[in-house]
mmCIF file of C-alpha atoms in Angstrom:
data_model
loop_
_atom_site.group_PDB
_atom_site.id
_atom_site.type_symbol
_atom_site.label_atom_id
_atom_site.label_comp_id
_atom_site.label_asym_id
_atom_site.label_seq_id
_atom_site.Cartn_x
_atom_site.Cartn_y
_atom_site.Cartn_z
ATOM 1 C CA UNK I 1 104.941 113.210 118.891
ATOM 2 C CA UNK I 2 108.200 113.242 120.640
ATOM 3 C CA UNK I 3 111.244 111.672 119.094
ATOM 4 C CA UNK I 4 113.312 111.305 122.141
ATOM 5 C CA UNK I 5 112.980 108.415 124.865
ATOM 6 C CA UNK I 6 110.150 108.690 126.776
ATOM 7 C CA UNK I 7 110.957 109.987 130.419
ATOM 8 C CA UNK I 8 107.865 107.621 132.309
ATOM 9 C CA UNK I 9 108.903 104.658 130.069
ATOM 10 C CA UNK I 10 112.460 103.924 129.215
ATOM 11 C CA UNK I 11 111.052 100.926 127.191
ATOM 12 C CA UNK I 12 109.354 102.776 124.807
ATOM 13 C CA UNK I 13 110.585 105.261 121.854
ATOM 14 C CA UNK I 14 109.070 108.178 119.733
ATOM 15 C CA UNK I 15 109.090 107.329 115.968
ATOM 16 C CA UNK I 16 111.996 109.591 115.004
ATOM 17 C CA UNK I 17 114.108 107.911 117.579
ATOM 18 C CA UNK I 18 112.688 104.434 116.934
ATOM 19 C CA UNK I 19 113.742 105.461 112.932
ATOM 20 C CA UNK I 20 117.347 106.012 114.038
ATOM 21 C CA UNK I 21 117.432 102.975 115.833
ATOM 22 C CA UNK I 22 116.396 100.766 112.966
ATOM 23 C CA UNK I 23 118.475 102.790 110.663
ATOM 24 C CA UNK I 24 115.653 104.327 108.700
ATOM 25 C CA UNK I 25 114.620 107.568 107.080
ATOM 26 C CA UNK I 26 111.585 109.028 108.912
ATOM 27 C CA UNK I 27 109.428 108.137 105.664
ATOM 28 C CA UNK I 28 110.807 104.769 105.455
ATOM 29 C CA UNK I 29 109.638 104.289 109.396
ATOM 30 C CA UNK I 30 106.362 105.734 108.644
ATOM 31 C CA UNK I 31 105.809 103.561 105.652
ATOM 32 C CA UNK I 32 106.958 100.419 107.387
ATOM 33 C CA UNK I 33 104.193 101.313 110.206
ATOM 34 C CA UNK I 34 101.476 101.727 107.587
ATOM 35 C CA UNK I 35 102.352 98.567 106.227
ATOM 36 C CA UNK I 36 102.159 96.641 109.349
ATOM 37 C CA UNK I 37 105.951 95.981 109.350
ATOM 38 C CA UNK I 38 106.746 97.654 112.626
ATOM 39 C CA UNK I 39 104.340 97.026 115.672
ATOM 40 C CA UNK I 40 103.451 100.376 117.678
ATOM 41 C CA UNK I 41 101.474 100.953 121.023
ATOM 42 C CA UNK I 42 99.519 104.070 121.700
ATOM 43 C CA UNK I 43 101.378 106.762 124.146
ATOM 44 C CA UNK I 44 99.483 106.668 127.646
ATOM 45 C CA UNK I 45 100.595 110.369 127.572
ATOM 46 C CA UNK I 46 98.310 111.002 124.737
ATOM 47 C CA UNK I 47 101.417 111.670 122.524
ATOM 48 C CA UNK I 48 100.871 109.529 119.846
ATOM 49 C CA UNK I 49 102.500 105.935 118.804
ATOM 50 C CA UNK I 50 105.455 104.502 120.331
ATOM 51 C CA UNK I 51 107.646 101.270 119.504
ATOM 52 C CA UNK I 52 108.735 99.267 122.289
ATOM 53 C CA UNK I 53 112.326 98.143 123.038
ATOM 54 C CA UNK I 54 110.955 94.345 122.510
ATOM 55 C CA UNK I 55 109.669 95.603 119.064
ATOM 56 C CA UNK I 56 112.919 96.790 118.369
ATOM 57 C CA UNK I 57 114.719 93.842 119.480
ATOM 58 C CA UNK I 58 112.674 91.764 117.093
ATOM 59 C CA UNK I 59 113.209 93.738 114.116
ATOM 60 C CA UNK I 60 117.097 94.012 114.475
ATOM 61 C CA UNK I 61 117.258 90.234 115.247
ATOM 62 C CA UNK I 62 115.887 89.443 112.104
ATOM 63 C CA UNK I 63 117.961 88.000 108.946
ATOM 64 C CA UNK I 64 119.590 90.415 106.877
ATOM 65 C CA UNK I 65 118.759 93.546 109.251
ATOM 66 C CA UNK I 66 118.459 96.447 108.273
ATOM 67 C CA UNK I 67 118.922 95.748 104.331
ATOM 68 C CA UNK I 68 115.873 93.485 104.571
ATOM 69 C CA UNK I 69 113.679 96.082 106.239
ATOM 70 C CA UNK I 70 114.645 98.759 104.316
ATOM 71 C CA UNK I 71 114.033 96.820 100.988
ATOM 72 C CA UNK I 72 110.688 95.850 102.088
ATOM 73 C CA UNK I 73 110.036 99.593 102.243
ATOM 74 C CA UNK I 74 111.712 100.682 98.795
ATOM 75 C CA UNK I 75 109.427 102.763 96.648
ATOM 76 C CA UNK I 76 110.157 103.827 93.159
ATOM 77 C CA UNK I 77 108.666 106.389 90.833
ATOM 78 C CA UNK I 78 107.468 105.519 87.206
ATOM 79 C CA UNK I 79 111.292 105.741 85.410
ATOM 80 C CA UNK I 80 112.677 103.689 87.892
ATOM 81 C CA UNK I 81 109.839 101.018 88.296
ATOM 82 C CA UNK I 82 109.661 100.914 84.602
ATOM 83 C CA UNK I 83 113.386 100.006 84.416
ATOM 84 C CA UNK I 84 112.919 97.333 87.277
ATOM 85 C CA UNK I 85 110.146 95.870 85.370
ATOM 86 C CA UNK I 86 111.969 96.230 82.346
ATOM 87 C CA UNK I 87 109.449 97.882 80.400
ATOM 88 C CA UNK I 88 108.778 101.212 79.067
ATOM 89 C CA UNK I 89 107.780 104.117 80.893
ATOM 90 C CA UNK I 90 104.696 104.841 79.023
ATOM 91 C CA UNK I 91 103.550 100.707 79.519
ATOM 92 C CA UNK I 92 104.283 101.375 83.157
ATOM 93 C CA UNK I 93 101.751 104.508 83.286
ATOM 94 C CA UNK I 94 99.152 102.401 81.275
ATOM 95 C CA UNK I 95 99.247 99.427 83.786
ATOM 96 C CA UNK I 96 99.254 101.965 86.713
ATOM 97 C CA UNK I 97 96.377 104.027 85.326
ATOM 98 C CA UNK I 98 94.398 101.053 84.441
ATOM 99 C CA UNK I 99 94.664 99.999 88.193
ATOM 100 C CA UNK I 100 96.833 96.842 88.004
ATOM 101 C CA UNK I 101 99.903 98.617 89.800
ATOM 102 C CA UNK I 102 98.890 100.233 92.818
ATOM 103 C CA UNK I 103 100.463 103.099 94.207
ATOM 104 C CA UNK I 104 101.342 103.466 98.044
ATOM 105 C CA UNK I 105 102.425 107.126 98.558
ATOM 106 C CA UNK I 106 102.154 110.135 96.315
ATOM 107 C CA UNK I 107 103.765 113.847 96.398
ATOM 108 C CA UNK I 108 103.560 117.010 94.508
ATOM 109 C CA UNK I 109 106.709 118.083 92.948
ATOM 110 C CA UNK I 110 107.591 121.723 92.637
ATOM 111 C CA UNK I 111 105.826 122.116 89.183
ATOM 112 C CA UNK I 112 102.801 120.757 91.155
ATOM 113 C CA UNK I 113 102.545 117.667 89.116
ATOM 114 C CA UNK I 114 101.952 114.520 91.371
ATOM 115 C CA UNK I 115 104.407 111.862 91.518
ATOM 116 C CA UNK I 116 103.184 108.756 92.143
ATOM 117 C CA UNK I 117 105.454 105.978 94.398
ATOM 118 C CA UNK I 118 105.158 102.257 94.270
ATOM 119 C CA UNK I 119 106.494 99.560 96.364
ATOM 120 C CA UNK I 120 109.778 98.037 94.551
ATOM 121 C CA UNK I 121 108.737 94.487 96.098
ATOM 122 C CA UNK I 122 105.254 94.415 94.692
ATOM 123 C CA UNK I 123 106.508 95.387 90.894
ATOM 124 C CA UNK I 124 108.738 92.654 91.111
ATOM 125 C CA UNK I 125 106.176 90.114 92.518
ATOM 126 C CA UNK I 126 104.063 91.340 89.314
ATOM 127 C CA UNK I 127 106.706 90.866 86.810
ATOM 128 C CA UNK I 128 107.638 87.566 88.311
ATOM 129 C CA UNK I 129 103.648 86.227 87.827
ATOM 130 C CA UNK I 130 103.415 84.085 84.945
ATOM 131 C CA UNK I 131 100.097 85.163 84.172
ATOM 132 C CA UNK I 132 101.265 88.798 83.633
ATOM 133 C CA UNK I 133 103.528 87.980 81.130
ATOM 134 C CA UNK I 134 101.256 89.243 78.296
ATOM 135 C CA UNK I 135 100.837 92.557 79.990
ATOM 136 C CA UNK I 136 104.798 93.402 79.979
ATOM 137 C CA UNK I 137 105.095 93.083 76.184
ATOM 138 C CA UNK I 138 103.313 92.930 72.903
ATOM 139 C CA UNK I 139 99.829 94.899 72.453
ATOM 140 C CA UNK I 140 98.163 95.919 75.349
ATOM 141 C CA UNK I 141 94.336 93.710 75.689
ATOM 142 C CA UNK I 142 91.388 95.978 74.143
ATOM 143 C CA UNK I 143 90.021 96.456 77.353
ATOM 144 C CA UNK I 144 92.792 98.243 78.801
ATOM 145 C CA UNK I 145 93.401 100.497 75.404
ATOM 146 C CA UNK I 146 89.767 101.437 75.608
ATOM 147 C CA UNK I 147 89.707 102.287 79.151
ATOM 148 C CA UNK I 148 92.854 104.544 78.758
ATOM 149 C CA UNK I 149 91.282 106.049 75.409
ATOM 150 C CA UNK I 150 88.305 106.835 77.446
ATOM 151 C CA UNK I 151 90.669 108.891 80.322
ATOM 152 C CA UNK I 152 90.389 105.997 82.937
ATOM 153 C CA UNK I 153 92.985 106.784 85.810
ATOM 154 C CA UNK I 154 92.540 104.547 89.018
ATOM 155 C CA UNK I 155 95.609 105.673 90.668
ATOM 156 C CA UNK I 156 93.872 108.236 93.088
ATOM 157 C CA UNK I 157 91.088 105.852 93.792
ATOM 158 C CA UNK I 158 93.396 102.659 94.512
ATOM 159 C CA UNK I 159 95.618 105.143 96.571
ATOM 160 C CA UNK I 160 92.590 106.191 98.535
ATOM 161 C CA UNK I 161 91.594 102.472 99.049
ATOM 162 C CA UNK I 162 95.141 101.406 100.234
ATOM 163 C CA UNK I 163 95.656 104.592 102.469
ATOM 164 C CA UNK I 164 92.321 103.688 104.157
ATOM 165 C CA UNK I 165 93.494 100.459 105.348
ATOM 166 C CA UNK I 166 96.706 102.556 106.559
ATOM 167 C CA UNK I 167 94.550 104.621 108.769
ATOM 168 C CA UNK I 168 92.280 102.180 109.924
ATOM 169 C CA UNK I 169 95.451 100.003 111.091
ATOM 170 C CA UNK I 170 97.063 103.275 112.892
ATOM 171 C CA UNK I 171 93.437 103.631 114.677
ATOM 172 C CA UNK I 172 93.436 100.720 116.399
ATOM 173 C CA UNK I 173 90.386 99.391 118.316
ATOM 174 C CA UNK I 174 89.195 102.791 119.038
ATOM 175 C CA UNK I 175 85.640 103.147 117.685
ATOM 176 C CA UNK I 176 86.033 106.894 117.221
ATOM 177 C CA UNK I 177 89.417 107.084 115.723
ATOM 178 C CA UNK I 178 88.137 104.314 113.167
ATOM 179 C CA UNK I 179 85.047 106.313 112.114
ATOM 180 C CA UNK I 180 87.509 109.624 111.733
ATOM 181 C CA UNK I 181 89.669 107.299 109.709
ATOM 182 C CA UNK I 182 86.803 106.768 106.899
ATOM 183 C CA UNK I 183 85.455 110.197 107.242
ATOM 184 C CA UNK I 184 89.085 111.749 106.326
ATOM 185 C CA UNK I 185 88.530 110.331 102.762
ATOM 186 C CA UNK I 186 85.232 111.590 102.146
ATOM 187 C CA UNK I 187 83.978 115.176 101.242
ATOM 188 C CA UNK I 188 82.836 117.100 104.313
ATOM 189 C CA UNK I 189 79.362 117.635 103.022
ATOM 190 C CA UNK I 190 79.037 113.704 102.690
ATOM 191 C CA UNK I 191 80.434 113.370 106.312
ATOM 192 C CA UNK I 192 78.031 115.577 107.454
ATOM 193 C CA UNK I 193 74.905 113.952 105.749
ATOM 194 C CA UNK I 194 75.959 110.462 107.250
ATOM 195 C CA UNK I 195 76.898 111.735 110.808
ATOM 196 C CA UNK I 196 74.294 114.531 111.273
ATOM 197 C CA UNK I 197 74.862 115.192 115.254
ATOM 198 C CA UNK I 198 77.205 118.617 115.238
ATOM 199 C CA UNK I 199 78.714 117.248 118.712
ATOM 200 C CA UNK I 200 79.544 113.887 116.901
ATOM 201 C CA UNK I 201 80.892 115.757 113.897
ATOM 202 C CA UNK I 202 83.113 117.776 116.228
ATOM 203 C CA UNK I 203 84.394 114.628 117.861
ATOM 204 C CA UNK I 204 85.236 112.991 114.641
ATOM 205 C CA UNK I 205 87.084 116.337 113.667
ATOM 206 C CA UNK I 206 89.303 116.011 116.845
ATOM 207 C CA UNK I 207 90.448 112.542 115.900
ATOM 208 C CA UNK I 208 90.783 113.163 112.067
ATOM 209 C CA UNK I 209 94.115 112.003 111.009
ATOM 210 C CA UNK I 210 96.444 114.222 108.876
ATOM 211 C CA UNK I 211 96.276 113.539 105.137
ATOM 212 C CA UNK I 212 99.146 114.054 102.545
ATOM 213 C CA UNK I 213 99.284 117.827 101.239
ATOM 214 C CA UNK I 214 101.374 120.182 100.516
ATOM 215 C CA UNK I 215 100.883 124.059 100.121
ATOM 216 C CA UNK I 216 99.294 126.684 102.271
ATOM 217 C CA UNK I 217 95.386 126.240 103.008
ATOM 218 C CA UNK I 218 93.582 127.257 99.696
ATOM 219 C CA UNK I 219 96.753 127.221 97.326
ATOM 220 C CA UNK I 220 96.390 125.362 94.241
ATOM 221 C CA UNK I 221 98.787 122.864 95.722
ATOM 222 C CA UNK I 222 96.952 122.144 98.868
ATOM 223 C CA UNK I 223 93.376 122.000 96.519
ATOM 224 C CA UNK I 224 95.255 119.147 93.954
ATOM 225 C CA UNK I 225 96.114 117.423 97.227
ATOM 226 C CA UNK I 226 92.525 117.571 98.553
ATOM 227 C CA UNK I 227 91.112 116.244 95.249
ATOM 228 C CA UNK I 228 93.397 113.301 95.203
ATOM 229 C CA UNK I 229 92.618 112.181 99.084
ATOM 230 C CA UNK I 230 88.935 112.641 98.592
ATOM 231 C CA UNK I 231 86.566 110.075 97.087
ATOM 232 C CA UNK I 232 84.643 110.925 94.085
ATOM 233 C CA UNK I 233 83.520 107.917 92.095
ATOM 234 C CA UNK I 234 79.986 107.544 92.984
ATOM 235 C CA UNK I 235 80.212 103.735 93.881
ATOM 236 C CA UNK I 236 83.315 104.821 95.882
ATOM 237 C CA UNK I 237 81.625 107.592 97.511
ATOM 238 C CA UNK I 238 78.827 105.435 98.564
ATOM 239 C CA UNK I 239 81.108 102.449 99.787
ATOM 240 C CA UNK I 240 82.825 105.007 102.327
ATOM 241 C CA UNK I 241 79.302 106.698 103.195
ATOM 242 C CA UNK I 242 78.450 103.148 104.135
ATOM 243 C CA UNK I 243 81.286 102.221 105.980
ATOM 244 C CA UNK I 244 81.179 105.239 108.314
ATOM 245 C CA UNK I 245 77.460 105.128 108.996
ATOM 246 C CA UNK I 246 78.604 101.477 110.205
ATOM 247 C CA UNK I 247 81.446 102.787 112.079
ATOM 248 C CA UNK I 248 79.454 105.568 113.487
ATOM 249 C CA UNK I 249 76.772 103.203 114.814
ATOM 250 C CA UNK I 250 79.490 101.367 116.518
ATOM 251 C CA UNK I 251 81.396 104.579 117.923
ATOM 252 C CA UNK I 252 77.831 105.808 119.619
ATOM 253 C CA UNK I 253 77.381 102.478 121.010
ATOM 254 C CA UNK I 254 80.446 102.282 122.984
ATOM 255 C CA UNK I 255 80.762 105.627 123.572
ATOM 256 C CA UNK I 256 78.475 108.715 122.673
ATOM 257 C CA UNK I 257 80.084 112.050 122.135
ATOM 258 C CA UNK I 258 79.975 114.395 125.101
ATOM 259 C CA UNK I 259 76.957 116.933 125.012
ATOM 260 C CA UNK I 260 77.308 120.369 126.209
ATOM 261 C CA UNK I 261 75.504 121.179 129.363
ATOM 262 C CA UNK I 262 71.967 123.367 129.035
ATOM 263 C CA UNK I 263 72.357 127.134 129.354
ATOM 264 C CA UNK I 264 71.473 127.877 133.163
ATOM 265 C CA UNK I 265 67.924 129.631 133.572
ATOM 266 C CA UNK I 266 68.199 133.252 134.370
ATOM 267 C CA UNK I 267 67.653 133.984 137.628
ATOM 268 C CA UNK I 268 64.014 134.897 138.968
ATOM 269 C CA UNK I 269 63.560 137.928 141.071
ATOM 270 C CA UNK I 270 62.170 136.864 144.382
ATOM 271 C CA UNK I 271 59.220 138.035 145.731
ATOM 272 C CA UNK I 272 59.838 140.718 148.619
ATOM 273 C CA UNK I 273 58.852 139.583 152.075
ATOM 274 C CA UNK I 274 59.165 140.484 155.709
ATOM 275 C CA UNK I 275 58.831 144.214 156.389
ATOM 276 C CA UNK I 276 60.544 145.692 153.313
ATOM 277 C CA UNK I 277 58.012 143.397 151.186
ATOM 278 C CA UNK I 278 54.934 145.326 153.433
ATOM 279 C CA UNK I 279 56.656 148.609 153.052
ATOM 280 C CA UNK I 280 57.017 148.497 149.457
ATOM 281 C CA UNK I 281 53.365 147.068 148.550
ATOM 282 C CA UNK I 282 51.916 149.887 150.991
ATOM 283 C CA UNK I 283 53.893 152.326 148.980
ATOM 284 C CA UNK I 284 52.016 151.064 145.806
ATOM 285 C CA UNK I 285 48.626 151.489 147.348
#
């Protein structure tokens, strides 16, 4: 996607230029779009999503701009998040692993360790809720302790569920893009079993969104990222498969995938006619 002002429509901006206009880092801009804080419009030239001049004006006219918008997309890791909530990092990790704190993104550090990131605004809200006070100090409930002792870690699944919503928002109303958004979080074998038709699979692949990943294909880092972005729990896989079947039915109903033209039949040898034909037939007698 271009980061410069469109030549054909000077009222729209590519994401890089729009981020600069809003005093945001590109990562902050992308997260704001995912969260629905910045409305985008499709590029009629097929270059991806763009931001209109009117949308930029709306955001810049808001109270507290740009700090207010930047604060809504501020993310923290475990250490900073624990400090914000005034709890120990180990307790923060326990709450996140049990699924009570939902990550909004992740990255792999240079040691190929997963670093989960959380919205600071959501952590503050969790801390402020009176019902959560018992989770912030004292002994954790037995249900949480038992789950953690059994190796429970809902962070990848919670991220996938959240990211699925992000992908569907980006897909908009396009039925094939919405089906591809669901398929992106499934193992290719599951996708092939649900879709079946090779032409439909090829079309889904053209709409497939990019997922977070690091390293060259086949590298340990890339394989780890692939595991994190692929549904694994049986009930989770079943849910995504059912959603894919539904979205595929809608996509096929609105616009079926183009079928390849049949191979032309080889030309047949015409029967000799006229004088040349009579001479050939006479020569075979």
